[in-house]
Amino acid sequence: MTSPLLSQRIVSLPKAELHLHLEGSIQPATVCELAANHGVTLTEEEVRRRYAYRDFLEFIEAFKWVTSFLRDPRDYALIARDLGEHLLTQSVVYAEVTLSVGVMLLRKQSPQANFEALLRATEPFESRGLRFNWVFDAVRQFGAEAAMGVLYSARKCASTAIVAFGLGGDELSVPTAEFRAVYEKTAEVGLHRLVHAGEIGGPEKIREAIELLGAERIGHGIAAIHDQSLMDLLVERKIPLEVCPGSNIRTGALARQLQCTQAQIEEHPLPTLLRHGIPIVLSTDDPAMFQTTLLGEYANAARMGLREDELLQIVEMGFKHSFQHNRGERPARTDSRE
């Protein structure tokens, strides 16, 4: 069901999604299927209880729990097919999907075998109008050496479908400067550079990501609202924020930034950031874990007071700031504004 806040034009326009974690897209029924495949009995209600959090650290624990059922390439293929079917219902024609390779390595899995299974599972969606590209993601709290291992895995996979290296996890754990060598190597091997920053951390985390790591897009970045000069920098350098409003509510990140007990979606800084001229790409982050969809996030943006022309602008920016577009190859779509 689509929101009455959205026009049919917004609902039906082809869209890109650029901040989407594969492991956070696993619906409760699929979690139960994965668990059963590994001899564990779960109910969907048990999964839904796990998918409820009071803060960011509780979410991290739930993420660790659900990924414990991803044990072999068949598991990854299953969740990728499910994600593809879901994205088609949201009019998504292009997705840059983040893959937690840091977790695979921690669990002594083969990223190459898992990734090959993902490519096979998602290739048929190309003929249905949906293209997948991939972000190999390191976990910040695992440290710089582990992050370099993720980058090495990306190089070993040697696929043009891998467009970027990212750094997720707890941004308050390991200091940003410790990852400089990893990001220098990332640029050297020709991958784009992403960093989660300013989600629960302050604006200084965003500035560090840009100035120390050369981040080309910032995951979340809502803390920029506290620093006018940083907002100006994002505009000047045309660095997009990957904004995920539903996630910011569910993890308590927005409440933390606003220094309140419980934040409302209408209090989200997205309109202020957009109207300041900062490029914004709208995403779901972990859609199953936050019970959201991309159309739901556009409805959230409408609840914040964004006008139709601003929602259209955000749709367009999803394509403009994709790394497929930055390669000079525009994701296939029908448009928009004619």
mmCIF file of C-alpha atoms in Angstrom:
data_model
loop_
_atom_site.group_PDB
_atom_site.id
_atom_site.type_symbol
_atom_site.label_atom_id
_atom_site.label_comp_id
_atom_site.label_asym_id
_atom_site.label_seq_id
_atom_site.Cartn_x
_atom_site.Cartn_y
_atom_site.Cartn_z
ATOM 1 C CA MET A 1 0.000 0.000 0.000
ATOM 2 C CA THR A 2 1.356 3.412 -0.973
ATOM 3 C CA SER A 3 1.102 6.514 1.164
ATOM 4 C CA PRO A 4 -1.561 9.129 0.372
ATOM 5 C CA LEU A 5 1.234 11.668 0.986
ATOM 6 C CA LEU A 6 2.849 10.702 -2.322
ATOM 7 C CA SER A 7 1.624 11.482 -5.811
ATOM 8 C CA GLN A 8 1.356 8.672 -8.342
ATOM 9 C CA ARG A 9 4.234 10.303 -10.203
ATOM 10 C CA ILE A 10 6.593 9.943 -7.228
ATOM 11 C CA VAL A 11 5.415 6.386 -6.591
ATOM 12 C CA SER A 12 5.929 5.218 -10.170
ATOM 13 C CA LEU A 13 9.167 7.024 -11.079
ATOM 14 C CA PRO A 14 12.224 4.776 -11.490
ATOM 15 C CA LYS A 15 14.480 5.168 -8.483
ATOM 16 C CA ALA A 16 18.012 4.427 -7.323
ATOM 17 C CA GLU A 17 18.875 3.263 -3.821
ATOM 18 C CA LEU A 18 22.428 3.857 -2.671
ATOM 19 C CA HIS A 19 22.549 3.091 1.073
ATOM 20 C CA LEU A 20 21.178 -0.395 1.556
ATOM 21 C CA HIS A 21 22.718 -3.219 3.581
ATOM 22 C CA LEU A 22 22.003 -6.668 2.156
ATOM 23 C CA GLU A 23 22.087 -8.261 5.604
ATOM 24 C CA GLY A 24 19.592 -5.713 6.934
ATOM 25 C CA SER A 25 17.083 -6.592 4.219
ATOM 26 C CA ILE A 26 16.228 -10.079 5.509
ATOM 27 C CA GLN A 27 12.506 -10.299 6.202
ATOM 28 C CA PRO A 28 11.343 -12.340 9.243
ATOM 29 C CA ALA A 29 10.023 -15.223 7.111
ATOM 30 C CA THR A 30 13.380 -15.513 5.359
ATOM 31 C CA VAL A 31 15.249 -15.410 8.679
ATOM 32 C CA CYS A 32 13.140 -18.379 9.770
ATOM 33 C CA GLU A 33 13.981 -20.191 6.536
ATOM 34 C CA LEU A 34 17.694 -19.531 6.942
ATOM 35 C CA ALA A 35 17.605 -20.667 10.567
ATOM 36 C CA ALA A 36 15.730 -23.862 9.652
ATOM 37 C CA ASN A 37 18.343 -24.636 6.994
ATOM 38 C CA HIS A 38 20.892 -24.647 9.812
ATOM 39 C CA GLY A 39 18.843 -26.643 12.302
ATOM 40 C CA VAL A 40 17.417 -23.746 14.317
ATOM 41 C CA THR A 41 13.674 -23.285 14.833
ATOM 42 C CA LEU A 42 12.415 -19.703 14.962
ATOM 43 C CA THR A 43 9.048 -18.011 14.640
ATOM 44 C CA GLU A 44 8.478 -14.776 12.753
ATOM 45 C CA GLU A 45 7.317 -13.211 16.012
ATOM 46 C CA GLU A 46 10.682 -14.044 17.613
ATOM 47 C CA VAL A 47 12.442 -12.339 14.718
ATOM 48 C CA ARG A 48 10.222 -9.250 15.030
ATOM 49 C CA ARG A 49 11.106 -9.036 18.724
ATOM 50 C CA ARG A 50 14.796 -9.116 17.765
ATOM 51 C CA TYR A 51 14.068 -6.376 15.209
ATOM 52 C CA ALA A 52 13.111 -3.900 17.959
ATOM 53 C CA TYR A 53 15.746 -1.648 19.502
ATOM 54 C CA ARG A 54 16.057 1.153 22.001
ATOM 55 C CA ASP A 55 19.382 2.447 20.703
ATOM 56 C CA PHE A 56 22.122 1.980 18.139
ATOM 57 C CA LEU A 57 24.080 -0.603 20.129
ATOM 58 C CA GLU A 58 20.982 -2.822 20.474
ATOM 59 C CA PHE A 59 20.595 -2.616 16.696
ATOM 60 C CA ILE A 60 24.231 -3.720 16.254
ATOM 61 C CA GLU A 61 23.526 -6.758 18.449
ATOM 62 C CA ALA A 62 20.476 -7.642 16.344
ATOM 63 C CA PHE A 63 22.550 -7.263 13.175
ATOM 64 C CA LYS A 64 25.157 -9.668 14.583
ATOM 65 C CA TRP A 65 22.387 -12.116 15.471
ATOM 66 C CA VAL A 66 20.685 -12.153 12.076
ATOM 67 C CA THR A 67 23.973 -12.441 10.178
ATOM 68 C CA SER A 68 24.817 -15.552 12.240
ATOM 69 C CA PHE A 69 22.400 -17.434 9.956
ATOM 70 C CA LEU A 70 24.354 -16.466 6.830
ATOM 71 C CA ARG A 71 26.789 -19.345 6.703
ATOM 72 C CA ASP A 72 27.316 -20.330 3.079
ATOM 73 C CA PRO A 73 26.882 -18.990 -0.469
ATOM 74 C CA ARG A 74 23.355 -20.415 -0.789
ATOM 75 C CA ASP A 75 22.223 -18.253 2.117
ATOM 76 C CA TYR A 76 23.536 -15.115 0.435
ATOM 77 C CA ALA A 77 21.904 -16.073 -2.861
ATOM 78 C CA LEU A 78 18.548 -16.542 -1.120
ATOM 79 C CA ILE A 79 18.531 -13.129 0.528
ATOM 80 C CA ALA A 80 19.761 -11.410 -2.642
ATOM 81 C CA ARG A 81 16.860 -12.852 -4.655
ATOM 82 C CA ASP A 82 14.431 -11.736 -1.957
ATOM 83 C CA LEU A 83 15.923 -8.253 -2.001
ATOM 84 C CA GLY A 84 15.662 -8.050 -5.779
ATOM 85 C CA GLU A 85 11.976 -8.935 -5.719
ATOM 86 C CA HIS A 86 11.370 -6.333 -3.015
ATOM 87 C CA LEU A 87 13.227 -3.574 -4.867
ATOM 88 C CA LEU A 88 11.111 -4.132 -7.963
ATOM 89 C CA THR A 89 7.995 -3.341 -5.888
ATOM 90 C CA GLN A 90 9.576 0.024 -5.038
ATOM 91 C CA SER A 91 10.291 1.019 -8.663
ATOM 92 C CA VAL A 92 14.030 0.683 -8.004
ATOM 93 C CA VAL A 93 16.028 0.192 -11.207
ATOM 94 C CA TYR A 94 19.505 0.637 -9.743
ATOM 95 C CA ALA A 95 20.913 -0.317 -6.342
ATOM 96 C CA GLU A 96 24.331 -0.062 -4.724
ATOM 97 C CA VAL A 97 24.076 -2.737 -2.074
ATOM 98 C CA THR A 98 26.438 -2.812 0.884
ATOM 99 C CA LEU A 99 27.876 -6.192 1.769
ATOM 100 C CA SER A 100 29.366 -6.780 5.220
ATOM 101 C CA VAL A 101 32.529 -8.497 4.072
ATOM 102 C CA GLY A 102 34.123 -7.682 7.415
ATOM 103 C CA VAL A 103 31.629 -10.017 9.086
ATOM 104 C CA MET A 104 32.264 -12.750 6.500
ATOM 105 C CA LEU A 105 35.992 -12.613 7.221
ATOM 106 C CA LEU A 106 35.416 -12.635 10.971
ATOM 107 C CA ARG A 107 33.397 -15.831 10.528
ATOM 108 C CA LYS A 108 36.103 -17.414 8.340
ATOM 109 C CA GLN A 109 33.892 -17.480 5.263
ATOM 110 C CA SER A 110 35.029 -17.040 1.679
ATOM 111 C CA PRO A 111 33.964 -13.604 0.378
ATOM 112 C CA GLN A 112 34.809 -14.784 -3.129
ATOM 113 C CA ALA A 113 32.432 -17.759 -2.970
ATOM 114 C CA ASN A 114 29.678 -15.701 -1.366
ATOM 115 C CA PHE A 115 30.084 -12.922 -3.912
ATOM 116 C CA GLU A 116 29.989 -15.289 -6.860
ATOM 117 C CA ALA A 117 26.694 -16.635 -5.508
ATOM 118 C CA LEU A 118 25.369 -13.074 -5.223
ATOM 119 C CA LEU A 119 26.304 -12.293 -8.810
ATOM 120 C CA ARG A 120 24.541 -15.429 -10.056
ATOM 121 C CA ALA A 121 21.458 -14.692 -7.963
ATOM 122 C CA THR A 122 21.115 -11.070 -9.074
ATOM 123 C CA GLU A 123 22.067 -11.366 -12.747
ATOM 124 C CA PRO A 124 18.527 -12.363 -13.860
ATOM 125 C CA PHE A 125 17.148 -9.098 -12.472
ATOM 126 C CA GLU A 126 19.053 -7.171 -15.136
ATOM 127 C CA SER A 127 16.581 -8.362 -17.780
ATOM 128 C CA ARG A 128 13.741 -7.201 -15.495
ATOM 129 C CA GLY A 129 15.128 -3.674 -15.335
ATOM 130 C CA LEU A 130 17.099 -3.799 -12.057
ATOM 131 C CA ARG A 131 20.868 -3.460 -11.893
ATOM 132 C CA PHE A 132 22.892 -4.329 -8.800
ATOM 133 C CA ASN A 133 26.304 -2.976 -7.900
ATOM 134 C CA TRP A 134 28.111 -3.657 -4.650
ATOM 135 C CA VAL A 135 29.937 -1.916 -1.816
ATOM 136 C CA PHE A 136 32.408 -4.014 0.167
ATOM 137 C CA ASP A 137 32.022 -2.840 3.748
ATOM 138 C CA ALA A 138 34.445 -3.069 6.677
ATOM 139 C CA VAL A 139 33.358 -2.927 10.317
ATOM 140 C CA ARG A 140 34.947 0.023 12.060
ATOM 141 C CA GLN A 141 35.257 -1.597 15.482
ATOM 142 C CA PHE A 142 37.213 -4.507 13.960
ATOM 143 C CA GLY A 143 40.102 -2.118 13.240
ATOM 144 C CA ALA A 144 42.254 -1.051 10.315
ATOM 145 C CA GLU A 145 43.972 -4.381 9.684
ATOM 146 C CA ALA A 146 40.621 -6.119 9.270
ATOM 147 C CA ALA A 147 39.467 -3.273 7.008
ATOM 148 C CA MET A 148 42.504 -3.808 4.789
ATOM 149 C CA GLY A 149 41.446 -7.458 4.570
ATOM 150 C CA VAL A 150 38.060 -6.363 3.201
ATOM 151 C CA LEU A 151 39.778 -4.240 0.569
ATOM 152 C CA TYR A 152 42.015 -7.169 -0.340
ATOM 153 C CA SER A 153 38.901 -9.323 -0.781
ATOM 154 C CA ALA A 154 37.419 -6.746 -3.147
ATOM 155 C CA ARG A 155 40.572 -6.822 -5.242
ATOM 156 C CA LYS A 156 40.589 -10.624 -5.241
ATOM 157 C CA CYS A 157 36.984 -10.743 -6.482
ATOM 158 C CA ALA A 158 38.071 -8.480 -9.370
ATOM 159 C CA SER A 159 34.548 -7.589 -10.459
ATOM 160 C CA THR A 160 33.395 -4.371 -12.108
ATOM 161 C CA ALA A 161 30.201 -4.790 -10.082
ATOM 162 C CA ILE A 162 32.169 -3.797 -6.950
ATOM 163 C CA VAL A 163 32.075 -0.006 -7.109
ATOM 164 C CA ALA A 164 33.123 1.127 -3.634
ATOM 165 C CA PHE A 165 34.700 0.365 -0.280
ATOM 166 C CA GLY A 166 32.826 1.456 2.836
ATOM 167 C CA LEU A 167 33.300 1.682 6.589
ATOM 168 C CA GLY A 168 30.301 0.987 8.808
ATOM 169 C CA GLY A 169 29.685 -0.112 12.365
ATOM 170 C CA ASP A 170 30.209 1.983 15.487
ATOM 171 C CA GLU A 171 31.679 5.321 14.423
ATOM 172 C CA LEU A 172 32.618 6.093 18.050
ATOM 173 C CA SER A 173 34.939 3.098 18.321
ATOM 174 C CA VAL A 174 38.224 3.287 16.388
ATOM 175 C CA PRO A 175 39.627 6.756 15.550
ATOM 176 C CA THR A 176 39.164 7.797 11.926
ATOM 177 C CA ALA A 177 42.858 8.500 11.361
ATOM 178 C CA GLU A 178 43.697 4.817 11.822
ATOM 179 C CA PHE A 179 42.002 4.045 8.489
ATOM 180 C CA ARG A 180 43.973 6.525 6.376
ATOM 181 C CA ALA A 181 46.220 3.890 4.814
ATOM 182 C CA VAL A 182 43.200 1.743 3.940
ATOM 183 C CA TYR A 183 41.491 4.618 2.165
ATOM 184 C CA GLU A 184 44.679 5.669 0.389
ATOM 185 C CA LYS A 185 44.917 2.113 -0.946
ATOM 186 C CA THR A 186 41.217 2.200 -1.870
ATOM 187 C CA ALA A 187 41.792 5.251 -4.059
ATOM 188 C CA GLU A 188 44.913 3.659 -5.512
ATOM 189 C CA VAL A 189 42.995 0.559 -6.682
ATOM 190 C CA GLY A 190 40.223 2.670 -8.204
ATOM 191 C CA LEU A 191 37.324 2.048 -5.833
ATOM 192 C CA HIS A 192 35.062 4.835 -4.593
ATOM 193 C CA ARG A 193 35.223 5.743 -0.901
ATOM 194 C CA LEU A 194 32.251 5.683 1.478
ATOM 195 C CA VAL A 195 32.113 6.271 5.232
ATOM 196 C CA HIS A 196 29.298 6.061 7.773
ATOM 197 C CA ALA A 197 29.686 9.258 9.802
ATOM 198 C CA GLY A 198 27.557 11.728 11.722
ATOM 199 C CA GLU A 199 24.883 9.124 12.457
ATOM 200 C CA ILE A 200 25.412 8.926 16.211
ATOM 201 C CA GLY A 201 28.706 10.819 16.212
ATOM 202 C CA GLY A 202 29.120 14.564 15.941
ATOM 203 C CA PRO A 203 29.873 16.713 12.900
ATOM 204 C CA GLU A 204 33.602 16.262 13.484
ATOM 205 C CA LYS A 205 33.208 12.619 12.367
ATOM 206 C CA ILE A 206 31.902 13.807 9.001
ATOM 207 C CA ARG A 207 34.721 16.301 8.612
ATOM 208 C CA GLU A 208 37.282 13.604 9.463
ATOM 209 C CA ALA A 209 35.748 11.243 6.906
ATOM 210 C CA ILE A 210 36.117 13.900 4.216
ATOM 211 C CA GLU A 211 39.482 15.358 5.144
ATOM 212 C CA LEU A 212 41.302 12.240 6.368
ATOM 213 C CA LEU A 213 39.712 9.495 4.261
ATOM 214 C CA GLY A 214 38.555 11.328 1.132
ATOM 215 C CA ALA A 215 34.949 10.177 1.514
ATOM 216 C CA GLU A 216 32.913 10.782 -1.647
ATOM 217 C CA ARG A 217 29.537 10.144 -0.002
ATOM 218 C CA ILE A 218 28.656 10.133 3.676
ATOM 219 C CA GLY A 219 26.440 7.472 5.184
ATOM 220 C CA HIS A 220 23.766 9.280 7.224
ATOM 221 C CA GLY A 221 25.594 12.525 8.075
ATOM 222 C CA ILE A 222 22.685 14.054 9.986
ATOM 223 C CA ALA A 223 25.074 15.592 12.534
ATOM 224 C CA ALA A 224 26.046 18.106 9.843
ATOM 225 C CA ILE A 225 23.046 20.122 11.037
ATOM 226 C CA HIS A 226 25.146 21.242 14.030
ATOM 227 C CA ASP A 227 27.950 22.825 11.974
ATOM 228 C CA GLN A 228 27.208 25.573 9.454
ATOM 229 C CA SER A 229 30.741 25.572 8.033
ATOM 230 C CA LEU A 230 30.550 21.791 7.491
ATOM 231 C CA MET A 231 27.233 22.212 5.690
ATOM 232 C CA ASP A 232 28.887 24.792 3.459
ATOM 233 C CA LEU A 233 31.770 22.379 2.805
ATOM 234 C CA LEU A 234 29.360 19.625 1.730
ATOM 235 C CA VAL A 235 27.726 22.055 -0.697
ATOM 236 C CA GLU A 236 31.033 23.345 -2.030
ATOM 237 C CA ARG A 237 32.463 19.867 -2.648
ATOM 238 C CA LYS A 238 29.107 18.405 -3.753
ATOM 239 C CA ILE A 239 29.417 15.550 -1.244
ATOM 240 C CA PRO A 240 26.070 13.772 -0.844
ATOM 241 C CA LEU A 241 24.567 12.579 2.400
ATOM 242 C CA GLU A 242 22.888 9.169 2.255
ATOM 243 C CA VAL A 243 19.927 9.984 4.486
ATOM 244 C CA CYS A 244 17.859 7.163 6.008
ATOM 245 C CA PRO A 245 15.132 8.792 8.156
ATOM 246 C CA GLY A 246 13.353 5.649 9.347
ATOM 247 C CA SER A 247 16.655 4.177 10.472
ATOM 248 C CA ASN A 248 17.519 7.368 12.369
ATOM 249 C CA ILE A 249 14.263 7.054 14.308
ATOM 250 C CA ARG A 250 14.528 3.319 15.015
ATOM 251 C CA THR A 251 18.154 3.353 16.212
ATOM 252 C CA GLY A 252 17.663 6.454 18.337
ATOM 253 C CA ALA A 253 20.275 8.290 16.237
ATOM 254 C CA LEU A 254 17.989 11.259 15.604
ATOM 255 C CA ALA A 255 17.012 11.514 19.272
ATOM 256 C CA ARG A 256 20.705 11.455 20.143
ATOM 257 C CA GLN A 257 21.446 14.275 17.695
ATOM 258 C CA LEU A 258 18.510 16.316 19.001
ATOM 259 C CA GLN A 259 19.364 15.476 22.630
ATOM 260 C CA CYS A 260 15.868 14.288 23.418
ATOM 261 C CA THR A 261 14.326 11.038 24.648
ATOM 262 C CA GLN A 262 12.296 10.269 21.555
ATOM 263 C CA ALA A 263 12.408 12.096 18.231
ATOM 264 C CA GLN A 264 9.593 12.441 15.708
ATOM 265 C CA ILE A 265 10.063 12.112 11.962
ATOM 266 C CA GLU A 266 8.874 15.691 11.487
ATOM 267 C CA GLU A 267 11.950 16.846 13.457
ATOM 268 C CA HIS A 268 14.410 15.278 11.028
ATOM 269 C CA PRO A 269 16.973 17.741 9.574
ATOM 270 C CA LEU A 270 16.622 16.432 6.006
ATOM 271 C CA PRO A 271 14.638 19.487 4.763
ATOM 272 C CA THR A 272 17.150 21.923 6.245
ATOM 273 C CA LEU A 273 20.103 20.028 4.775
ATOM 274 C CA LEU A 274 18.467 19.780 1.343
ATOM 275 C CA ARG A 275 17.419 23.427 1.250
ATOM 276 C CA HIS A 276 20.939 24.450 2.218
ATOM 277 C CA GLY A 277 22.044 22.916 -1.073
ATOM 278 C CA ILE A 278 23.591 19.681 0.212
ATOM 279 C CA PRO A 279 23.081 16.745 -2.179
ATOM 280 C CA ILE A 280 20.761 14.190 -0.576
ATOM 281 C CA VAL A 281 20.135 10.586 -1.583
ATOM 282 C CA LEU A 282 17.241 8.931 0.219
ATOM 283 C CA SER A 283 17.601 5.323 1.350
ATOM 284 C CA THR A 284 16.318 2.636 3.702
ATOM 285 C CA ASP A 285 19.591 1.458 5.306
ATOM 286 C CA ASP A 286 18.327 -1.874 6.723
ATOM 287 C CA PRO A 287 14.738 -2.034 5.446
ATOM 288 C CA ALA A 288 13.602 -5.283 7.047
ATOM 289 C CA MET A 289 15.228 -4.488 10.368
ATOM 290 C CA PHE A 290 13.613 -1.045 10.437
ATOM 291 C CA GLN A 291 10.286 -2.122 8.900
ATOM 292 C CA THR A 292 10.576 0.418 6.114
ATOM 293 C CA THR A 293 10.607 0.666 2.325
ATOM 294 C CA LEU A 294 11.986 3.216 -0.101
ATOM 295 C CA LEU A 295 8.478 4.516 -0.821
ATOM 296 C CA GLY A 296 7.991 4.693 2.937
ATOM 297 C CA GLU A 297 11.059 6.907 3.171
ATOM 298 C CA TYR A 298 9.697 9.211 0.472
ATOM 299 C CA ALA A 299 6.495 9.391 2.531
ATOM 300 C CA ASN A 300 8.630 10.247 5.580
ATOM 301 C CA ALA A 301 10.225 13.060 3.586
ATOM 302 C CA ALA A 302 6.753 14.328 2.678
ATOM 303 C CA ARG A 303 5.796 14.272 6.376
ATOM 304 C CA MET A 304 8.755 16.561 7.011
ATOM 305 C CA GLY A 305 7.204 19.081 4.656
ATOM 306 C CA LEU A 306 9.135 18.455 1.446
ATOM 307 C CA ARG A 307 7.286 19.672 -1.643
ATOM 308 C CA GLU A 308 6.690 17.563 -4.746
ATOM 309 C CA ASP A 309 9.460 19.357 -6.657
ATOM 310 C CA GLU A 310 11.878 18.603 -3.802
ATOM 311 C CA LEU A 311 10.930 14.923 -3.821
ATOM 312 C CA LEU A 312 11.514 14.878 -7.590
ATOM 313 C CA GLN A 313 14.908 16.480 -6.993
ATOM 314 C CA ILE A 314 15.805 13.696 -4.549
ATOM 315 C CA VAL A 315 14.741 11.023 -7.048
ATOM 316 C CA GLU A 316 17.036 12.608 -9.642
ATOM 317 C CA MET A 317 19.946 12.903 -7.192
ATOM 318 C CA GLY A 318 19.815 9.167 -6.530
ATOM 319 C CA PHE A 319 20.944 8.619 -10.118
ATOM 320 C CA LYS A 320 23.226 11.640 -10.360
ATOM 321 C CA HIS A 321 25.280 10.638 -7.312
ATOM 322 C CA SER A 322 25.454 6.917 -8.020
ATOM 323 C CA PHE A 323 28.876 5.528 -8.763
ATOM 324 C CA GLN A 324 27.550 4.018 -11.972
ATOM 325 C CA HIS A 325 26.802 7.561 -13.139
ATOM 326 C CA ASN A 326 30.231 8.735 -12.006
ATOM 327 C CA ARG A 327 31.781 6.093 -14.234
ATOM 328 C CA GLY A 328 30.111 7.854 -17.130
ATOM 329 C CA GLU A 329 27.540 5.077 -17.465
ATOM 330 C CA ARG A 330 24.084 6.211 -16.451
ATOM 331 C CA PRO A 331 21.818 3.574 -14.861
ATOM 332 C CA ALA A 332 18.976 2.654 -17.194
ATOM 333 C CA ARG A 333 15.717 4.413 -16.407
ATOM 334 C CA THR A 334 12.781 6.271 -17.787
ATOM 335 C CA ASP A 335 12.556 9.653 -16.614
ATOM 336 C CA SER A 336 11.427 12.034 -14.579
ATOM 337 C CA ARG A 337 10.937 15.439 -15.547
ATOM 338 C CA GLU A 338 9.677 15.500 -19.113
#
